[in-house]
XYZ file of C-alpha atoms in Angstrom:
134
model
C -36.534 -24.532 -250.007
C -36.774 -22.304 -247.801
C -39.795 -22.409 -245.027
C -40.498 -20.853 -241.255
C -43.073 -19.863 -239.632
C -44.968 -20.322 -236.994
C -47.603 -21.621 -239.105
C -45.329 -24.159 -239.951
C -44.004 -24.814 -236.624
C -47.792 -25.287 -235.564
C -48.184 -27.982 -238.236
C -45.039 -29.424 -237.824
C -46.246 -29.928 -233.692
C -49.645 -31.337 -234.671
C -48.225 -34.073 -236.892
C -45.740 -35.004 -234.053
C -48.281 -36.213 -232.189
C -50.968 -36.930 -234.726
C -51.325 -40.756 -235.616
C -54.366 -40.835 -237.804
C -52.886 -39.595 -241.219
C -54.530 -36.930 -242.019
C -55.521 -34.520 -244.988
C -54.703 -30.934 -245.884
C -58.229 -30.589 -245.081
C -58.195 -31.772 -241.423
C -54.833 -29.915 -240.969
C -56.114 -27.102 -241.890
C -59.070 -27.439 -239.634
C -57.091 -27.876 -236.975
C -54.722 -25.447 -237.301
C -57.441 -22.519 -237.892
C -57.875 -22.828 -233.878
C -54.629 -21.234 -233.597
C -54.862 -18.884 -236.523
C -57.859 -17.879 -237.654
C -56.903 -16.690 -240.226
C -54.754 -19.359 -242.077
C -55.988 -20.428 -245.234
C -55.893 -23.789 -247.136
C -53.294 -22.507 -249.360
C -51.058 -21.608 -246.517
C -51.565 -25.132 -244.864
C -50.822 -26.801 -248.486
C -47.693 -24.620 -249.197
C -46.073 -25.628 -245.400
C -46.745 -28.931 -246.478
C -45.395 -29.032 -249.725
C -42.181 -27.726 -247.958
C -42.476 -30.052 -244.910
C -42.478 -32.911 -247.527
C -39.605 -31.534 -249.499
C -37.535 -31.625 -246.619
C -38.302 -34.947 -245.570
C -40.085 -34.336 -242.027
C -43.353 -35.587 -242.906
C -44.603 -37.817 -246.033
C -47.274 -37.320 -248.744
C -49.350 -40.681 -248.548
C -50.935 -40.295 -252.292
C -53.422 -42.601 -253.855
C -55.694 -42.749 -257.031
C -59.036 -41.653 -256.260
C -58.289 -40.564 -252.274
C -57.303 -37.197 -250.825
C -53.482 -37.038 -250.190
C -52.711 -37.512 -246.536
C -49.716 -36.706 -244.384
C -47.384 -39.099 -242.227
C -44.910 -37.159 -239.603
C -42.108 -39.698 -240.044
C -40.689 -41.387 -237.059
C -39.345 -44.513 -237.861
C -39.622 -46.310 -241.060
C -42.562 -47.810 -241.764
C -44.807 -48.762 -244.152
C -49.136 -48.331 -243.976
C -52.435 -50.658 -244.819
C -55.432 -48.891 -246.225
C -59.107 -49.405 -245.215
C -60.412 -49.807 -248.552
C -63.681 -48.971 -246.742
C -63.511 -45.781 -244.446
C -59.697 -44.783 -246.055
C -58.052 -44.650 -242.890
C -54.323 -45.657 -242.501
C -52.541 -47.663 -240.378
C -48.910 -47.706 -240.012
C -46.938 -51.212 -239.346
C -43.523 -51.814 -239.937
C -42.393 -54.963 -242.234
C -38.879 -55.061 -243.149
C -37.841 -54.027 -246.944
C -34.963 -55.435 -248.549
C -33.092 -52.733 -250.195
C -31.357 -55.119 -252.475
C -34.434 -57.249 -254.103
C -36.083 -54.031 -254.218
C -32.849 -52.680 -256.144
C -33.086 -55.752 -258.330
C -36.888 -56.099 -258.833
C -36.687 -52.822 -260.584
C -34.479 -53.894 -262.574
C -31.189 -52.872 -261.603
C -29.387 -49.966 -260.747
C -28.913 -49.504 -264.268
C -32.132 -49.015 -265.391
C -33.729 -47.479 -262.127
C -31.908 -45.968 -259.166
C -33.562 -46.875 -255.945
C -33.791 -43.667 -253.475
C -36.727 -44.421 -251.322
C -39.740 -47.224 -251.124
C -43.235 -47.185 -249.181
C -45.103 -50.302 -248.652
C -48.685 -49.922 -248.518
C -51.301 -52.972 -248.545
C -55.466 -52.643 -248.598
C -58.196 -54.428 -246.800
C -60.843 -54.038 -244.865
C -59.638 -52.454 -241.076
C -61.242 -54.199 -237.766
C -64.027 -51.491 -237.699
C -64.999 -51.750 -240.709
C -65.086 -55.782 -240.683
C -67.225 -55.577 -237.848
C -70.023 -53.245 -238.805
C -69.865 -55.364 -242.466
C -70.656 -58.401 -240.474
C -73.436 -57.222 -238.267
C -74.733 -55.661 -241.307
C -74.978 -59.634 -242.815
C -76.584 -60.743 -239.799
C -79.472 -58.319 -239.835
């Protein structure tokens, strides 16, 4: 898939400096500051291209908006079930153990693994504790 444009370059630079795992809508709002006439469709096409090239990763969860992550180093994700924020963390995954768990190479050839955990972030936990005290 070929993609190359000033808009794509802008999205890459934005993602390089972004650690919040933005949605396409958030990226679109940011890109409009530099390209007032950019369309949401253009942002989605560029995100699809960058995902296909392995430059960014699409984080998909059922019932939630897709989020995007610039791939700096291999890492995993913790997702707050209250506010939806996504946090990076590093936890080593044993590729051989994962391959065995999915039935071995004969049943399924593992090419990538994205390990995610869910819970409540510290900010939301504090808010919930404050509400409980009231």
